[in-house]
Coordinates of C-alpha atoms and ligand atoms in Angstrom, one line a residue:
M7 CA 130.1 89.0 170.1
F8 CA 133.3 88.4 168.5
L9 CA 132.1 85.8 166.1
K10 CA 129.1 88.1 164.9
R11 CA 131.4 90.8 164.2
A12 CA 133.8 88.4 162.2
Y13 CA 130.6 87.1 160.3
G14 CA 129.6 90.6 159.4
I15 CA 133.2 91.4 158.0
V16 CA 132.9 88.2 155.9
I17 CA 129.6 89.4 154.4
I18 CA 130.8 92.9 153.5
G19 CA 133.9 91.4 152.0
I20 CA 131.8 88.9 149.8
L21 CA 129.5 91.8 148.7
L22 CA 132.6 94.0 147.8
A23 CA 134.0 91.1 145.9
L24 CA 130.7 90.8 144.1
V25 CA 130.5 94.6 143.3
L26 CA 134.4 94.4 142.1
M27 CA 133.7 91.8 139.7
F28 CA 130.4 93.2 138.2
M29 CA 132.4 96.4 137.7
M30 CA 135.2 94.6 135.8
F31 CA 133.1 91.8 133.9
G32 CA 129.4 93.1 134.3
S33 CA 129.8 96.0 131.7
G34 CA 131.9 93.6 129.5
L35 CA 129.2 91.4 129.4
F36 CA 126.8 94.0 128.0
T37 CA 129.6 95.2 125.8
E38 CA 129.9 91.5 124.5
M39 CA 126.3 91.2 124.2
E40 CA 126.0 94.6 122.2
E41 CA 129.0 93.4 120.1
T42 CA 127.3 90.2 119.4
T43 CA 123.9 92.0 118.1
Q44 CA 126.4 94.5 116.1
V45 CA 128.1 91.4 114.5
E46 CA 124.6 89.8 114.0
R47 CA 123.4 93.0 112.5
E48 CA 126.2 93.5 110.4
N49 CA 125.7 90.4 108.4
R50 CA 122.1 90.8 107.9
I51 CA 119.4 93.3 106.6
V52 CA 118.0 95.2 109.8
V53 CA 114.3 95.7 109.5
G54 CA 112.3 97.8 112.0
V55 CA 108.6 96.7 112.2
S56 CA 106.1 98.8 113.9
Q57 CA 102.9 96.7 114.1
L58 CA 99.7 98.7 115.1
G59 CA 98.4 96.2 117.8
S60 CA 97.1 92.8 118.5
E61 CA 93.5 93.7 118.4
S62 CA 92.1 90.8 116.2
G63 CA 92.6 87.6 114.6
F64 CA 93.7 89.1 111.4
R65 CA 96.5 91.3 113.3
T66 CA 97.8 88.0 114.9
A67 CA 98.0 86.3 111.4
N68 CA 99.3 89.7 110.0
T69 CA 102.2 89.6 112.7
E70 CA 103.1 86.0 112.1
S71 CA 103.4 86.4 108.4
V72 CA 106.0 89.2 109.2
Q73 CA 108.0 87.4 111.6
N74 CA 107.8 84.3 109.6
A75 CA 109.3 86.1 106.8
F76 CA 112.1 88.3 108.2
T77 CA 114.2 85.6 109.8
Q78 CA 117.8 84.9 110.4
Q79 CA 117.8 82.2 107.9
N80 CA 116.3 84.5 105.4
G81 CA 119.3 87.0 106.1
Y82 CA 117.4 89.3 108.3
F83 CA 117.6 91.1 111.7
L84 CA 114.0 91.8 112.6
I85 CA 113.3 94.5 115.3
Y86 CA 109.6 94.3 116.1
N87 CA 107.4 96.6 118.2
N88 CA 103.7 96.3 119.2
A89 CA 102.0 99.8 119.5
R90 CA 99.0 98.6 121.4
Q91 CA 96.6 100.6 118.8
R92 CA 98.7 104.1 119.9
Q93 CA 99.8 106.2 117.3
E94 CA 102.3 107.8 119.7
N95 CA 103.9 104.4 120.3
Q96 CA 104.2 103.8 116.4
L97 CA 106.0 107.4 116.2
K98 CA 108.2 106.6 119.2
A99 CA 109.2 103.1 117.5
I100 CA 109.7 104.8 114.1
R101 CA 112.1 107.2 115.6
S102 CA 113.9 104.5 117.5
F103 CA 114.4 102.6 114.4
I104 CA 115.7 105.7 112.6
S105 CA 118.1 106.3 115.6
Q106 CA 119.3 102.6 115.3
R107 CA 119.9 103.0 111.7
V108 CA 118.0 100.2 110.4
D109 CA 118.0 99.3 106.8
Y110 CA 114.2 99.3 106.4
I111 CA 111.2 100.7 108.3
I112 CA 107.8 98.6 107.8
F113 CA 104.7 99.7 109.6
S114 CA 101.0 99.2 109.5
P115 CA 99.5 102.9 110.4
V116 CA 96.9 102.6 112.8
V117 CA 95.2 105.5 111.2
E118 CA 96.0 107.5 108.0
T119 CA 96.9 110.9 109.2
G120 CA 99.6 112.5 111.4
W121 CA 102.8 110.8 109.7
E122 CA 104.3 113.7 107.7
T123 CA 106.8 114.7 110.3
V124 CA 108.2 111.4 111.2
L125 CA 108.5 110.1 107.8
Q126 CA 110.2 113.3 106.6
E127 CA 112.7 112.4 109.5
A128 CA 113.3 108.9 108.0
K129 CA 113.6 110.2 104.6
E130 CA 116.3 112.5 105.9
A131 CA 118.1 109.8 107.6
G132 CA 117.9 107.8 104.4
V133 CA 115.8 105.1 105.6
P134 CA 113.3 103.7 103.2
V135 CA 109.8 103.1 104.6
I136 CA 107.3 100.5 103.5
L137 CA 103.5 100.6 104.6
M138 CA 102.0 97.2 105.5
D139 CA 98.1 96.5 105.5
R140 CA 96.8 100.0 105.9
S141 CA 98.0 103.4 104.2
V142 CA 98.6 106.9 105.3
D143 CA 97.3 110.1 103.8
V144 CA 100.3 112.3 102.9
E145 CA 100.6 115.1 100.4
D146 CA 104.1 114.0 99.4
E147 CA 104.1 110.2 98.5
S148 CA 107.8 110.1 98.2
L149 CA 107.6 109.7 102.0
Y150 CA 107.1 106.0 101.6
V151 CA 108.6 103.7 99.1
T152 CA 105.4 101.4 98.6
C153 CA 102.3 99.9 100.3
V154 CA 101.6 96.3 100.7
G155 CA 98.0 95.6 101.7
S156 CA 94.4 95.4 100.6
N157 CA 91.9 97.4 98.5
F158 CA 89.5 98.5 101.1
V159 CA 87.1 100.5 99.0
E160 CA 87.0 97.3 96.7
E161 CA 86.4 95.2 99.8
G162 CA 83.4 97.5 100.6
E163 CA 82.0 97.3 97.1
K164 CA 82.3 93.5 97.5
A165 CA 80.1 93.6 100.5
G166 CA 77.5 95.9 98.7
H167 CA 77.3 93.9 95.6
W168 CA 76.8 90.7 97.6
L169 CA 73.7 92.4 99.3
E170 CA 72.3 93.6 96.0
K171 CA 72.4 90.1 94.6
E172 CA 71.0 88.5 97.8
L173 CA 68.1 90.9 98.2
Q174 CA 67.4 90.4 94.3
K175 CA 67.3 86.6 95.0
Q176 CA 64.9 87.4 98.0
G177 CA 62.8 89.6 95.7
H178 CA 63.3 92.2 98.4
T179 CA 64.1 95.2 96.1
Q180 CA 61.4 97.6 97.0
E181 CA 60.8 97.2 100.8
P182 CA 63.0 99.1 103.3
V183 CA 66.1 97.3 104.3
N184 CA 67.3 98.4 107.6
I185 CA 71.1 98.5 107.9
V186 CA 73.5 99.1 110.8
V187 CA 77.2 99.1 110.4
L188 CA 80.0 98.4 113.1
A189 CA 82.9 100.4 111.8
G190 CA 86.7 99.8 112.5
T191 CA 89.1 102.1 114.0
E192 CA 88.1 105.8 113.0
G193 CA 90.2 107.1 110.5
S194 CA 92.0 103.8 109.5
S195 CA 92.4 103.0 106.0
S196 CA 90.3 99.8 106.5
Q197 CA 87.5 101.7 108.1
I198 CA 87.7 104.6 105.6
G199 CA 87.8 102.4 102.5
R200 CA 85.2 99.7 103.5
T201 CA 82.8 102.4 104.3
E202 CA 83.3 104.4 100.9
G203 CA 82.9 101.1 99.0
F204 CA 79.7 100.1 100.7
D205 CA 78.1 103.3 100.6
A206 CA 78.9 103.8 97.1
V207 CA 76.6 100.7 96.3
A208 CA 74.2 101.6 98.9
G209 CA 73.7 104.9 97.3
G210 CA 72.2 103.2 94.3
H211 CA 69.2 101.8 96.5
D212 CA 66.8 104.1 97.9
N213 CA 65.2 101.5 99.9
W214 CA 68.5 100.9 101.6
N215 CA 68.4 102.6 105.2
I216 CA 71.6 102.8 106.9
L217 CA 70.3 103.5 110.3
E218 CA 73.7 104.2 111.8
Q219 CA 77.3 103.6 111.6
K220 CA 79.2 103.5 114.8
C221 CA 82.9 102.7 115.8
A222 CA 83.5 99.5 117.6
E223 CA 87.4 99.4 117.3
F224 CA 87.7 96.1 115.4
T225 CA 87.2 94.3 118.7
S226 CA 84.8 91.5 119.7
T227 CA 84.1 93.3 123.3
R228 CA 83.1 96.8 121.5
G229 CA 81.2 95.1 118.8
K230 CA 79.0 93.2 121.4
E231 CA 78.5 96.4 123.1
V232 CA 77.6 98.7 120.1
M233 CA 75.3 96.0 119.0
R234 CA 73.5 95.9 122.3
G235 CA 72.9 99.7 121.7
F236 CA 71.7 99.3 118.2
L237 CA 69.1 96.6 119.2
R238 CA 67.8 98.8 122.1
K239 CA 67.5 101.7 119.5
Y240 CA 66.2 100.0 116.3
P241 CA 63.4 97.6 116.7
E242 CA 63.8 96.5 113.0
I243 CA 67.2 95.6 111.7
D244 CA 67.5 93.5 108.6
V245 CA 71.4 93.7 108.0
V246 CA 74.4 94.1 110.1
V247 CA 77.6 95.3 108.2
S248 CA 80.5 94.5 110.4
Q249 CA 83.9 95.8 109.3
N250 CA 85.7 92.7 110.9
D251 CA 85.3 89.1 112.1
D252 CA 86.0 90.0 115.8
M253 CA 83.4 92.7 116.1
T254 CA 81.2 90.2 114.2
F255 CA 81.6 87.6 116.9
G256 CA 80.5 90.0 119.6
A257 CA 77.5 91.3 117.6
I258 CA 76.2 87.8 117.0
E259 CA 76.3 87.1 120.8
A260 CA 74.3 90.3 121.5
I261 CA 71.8 89.5 118.9
R262 CA 71.2 86.1 120.3
E263 CA 71.0 87.5 123.7
S264 CA 68.1 89.6 122.4
G265 CA 66.4 86.6 121.3
R266 CA 66.7 87.2 117.7
T267 CA 68.3 85.0 115.2
V268 CA 71.1 85.6 112.5
G269 CA 72.3 84.3 109.1
V270 CA 71.1 82.4 106.3
D271 CA 67.7 81.5 107.8
G272 CA 67.7 84.2 110.6
D273 CA 66.2 87.5 111.2
I274 CA 69.2 89.6 110.7
M275 CA 71.7 89.0 107.8
I276 CA 75.4 89.2 108.8
I277 CA 78.1 90.8 106.3
S278 CA 81.5 90.5 107.8
F279 CA 85.3 91.0 106.7
D280 CA 88.6 89.4 107.1
A281 CA 87.5 85.7 106.6
V282 CA 89.6 84.1 109.6
E283 CA 89.1 80.4 109.8
S284 CA 86.7 80.8 113.0
A285 CA 84.4 82.9 110.8
L286 CA 84.5 80.9 108.0
E287 CA 83.2 78.1 110.2
M288 CA 80.3 80.2 111.1
V289 CA 79.7 81.0 107.1
A290 CA 79.8 77.3 106.4
E291 CA 77.1 76.5 109.0
G292 CA 75.0 79.5 107.8
T293 CA 75.6 81.9 110.9
I294 CA 77.5 84.3 108.8
N295 CA 76.0 85.1 105.4
V296 CA 78.9 86.3 103.6
D297 CA 82.7 87.1 104.8
I298 CA 84.9 89.5 102.5
E299 CA 88.4 88.4 102.9
C300 CA 91.2 90.7 104.0
N301 CA 94.5 88.6 103.5
P302 CA 96.8 89.1 106.4
N303 CA 99.7 87.1 105.0
Q304 CA 101.8 90.0 103.7
G305 CA 105.2 88.7 104.7
E306 CA 106.2 87.0 101.6
Y307 CA 104.9 90.2 99.5
L308 CA 107.3 92.3 101.8
L309 CA 110.0 90.1 101.5
Q310 CA 109.8 90.3 97.5
V311 CA 109.8 94.2 97.6
I312 CA 112.9 94.4 99.9
D313 CA 114.8 91.9 97.4
M314 CA 113.8 94.1 94.7
L315 CA 114.9 97.3 96.4
E316 CA 118.2 95.6 97.4
A317 CA 118.7 94.7 93.8
G318 CA 118.1 98.2 92.7
E319 CA 115.2 97.2 91.0
P320 CA 112.0 99.7 90.6
V321 CA 109.0 98.9 92.7
E322 CA 105.3 99.8 92.4
K323 CA 103.7 102.3 94.7
Q324 CA 101.1 100.0 95.8
Y325 CA 100.8 96.1 96.1
Y326 CA 97.4 94.6 96.7
V327 CA 97.2 91.0 98.0
E328 CA 94.8 88.5 96.6
E329 CA 91.5 88.3 98.5
D330 CA 88.1 86.4 97.8
V331 CA 84.4 86.4 99.1
F332 CA 83.3 83.7 101.1
T333 CA 79.5 82.3 101.2
M334 CA 78.3 78.8 102.1
E335 CA 78.7 77.9 98.5
N336 CA 82.4 78.1 98.5
V337 CA 83.5 77.5 102.0
T338 CA 84.4 73.8 101.5
K339 CA 86.1 71.3 103.7
E340 CA 89.4 71.8 101.8
V341 CA 89.2 75.6 102.2
L342 CA 88.8 75.2 106.0
D343 CA 91.6 72.5 106.1
E344 CA 94.0 74.7 104.1
R345 CA 93.4 77.9 106.1
S346 CA 96.5 79.4 107.3
Y347 CA 94.7 82.0 109.5
Ligands
GZL5 C1 92.5 95.3 107.4 C2 93.0 95.6 108.9 C3 91.9 95.6 109.9 C4 91.2 94.2 109.9 C5 90.9 94.0 111.2 O1 93.5 95.4 106.6 O2 93.7 97.0 108.9 O3 92.5 95.6 111.1 O4 90.0 94.1 109.1 C6 92.0 94.7 112.0 O5 90.6 92.8 111.7 O6 92.0 95.0 113.3

């Protein structure tokens, strides 16, 4: 009995000693970490990045290009947040960056609207905001310094012009052309721009019937589900316009499950956007007819912009990244070997 009591006293003594040690050093440990972080931050340009999510191959490459640019070796301290496709998470992240007094905020807005208040807060706090990939719809354009991204209307027009040429080549200029559209995230500048651009071209062709445009959230799962619905609803589909490769992958699965074929020699033509490597392989084999590139490698462009701002040089309101259009004719082995995304 005595031994049990002694054992208990020893255990309690050890626990008390541990608690005491933690109180003495534990906080010091955290203070030390904070101080280290503070020291690290002081010597570098601090950039808060709010990425909208990780929904697609494009997004993964876009995130990698930013993380590869804003490195310690390049003199940066990167604070990164993934908003998982939710605007409220981006708003929280931006407010957190403001409270952490970062030097710059970079974000890819999941949708175009709803940013005025938080951008006004950043402006009042003196934190410059740079848009990446997508843009915002605000009255006061002084709320952001610049946007580095794609010309989505031009991308949509490229898709339309390719279809014009293809149908002319096939002598298919009078008969009805039945088109369905898998749209990206409703209200995103990529969905708005690509739709506007393609519709502008389609409006010049009375025989083009856009049967339906439906949101499939830029993901392959939703792309497959929405395409299945289109196939059930429309017996005659000639063209699928899919606003990103991930939705295209899902749509092709659904079309093949229905017993129909796709691509250059298939029942249904496939027009896609992004041109990630795995999609270009499908272009090369004739499964996807054309892929309109959307270049995710924006990190280097963003670095140059911040270098200019740091040097007090003026910057443009909009920078467009270079982009191409891929068909079987120009997806060579070299293109695939050199592809970084
Ligand atoms: C376009 C980008 C789009 C891509 C999709 O710049 O915003 O979002 O086309 C991604 O793959 O989800």
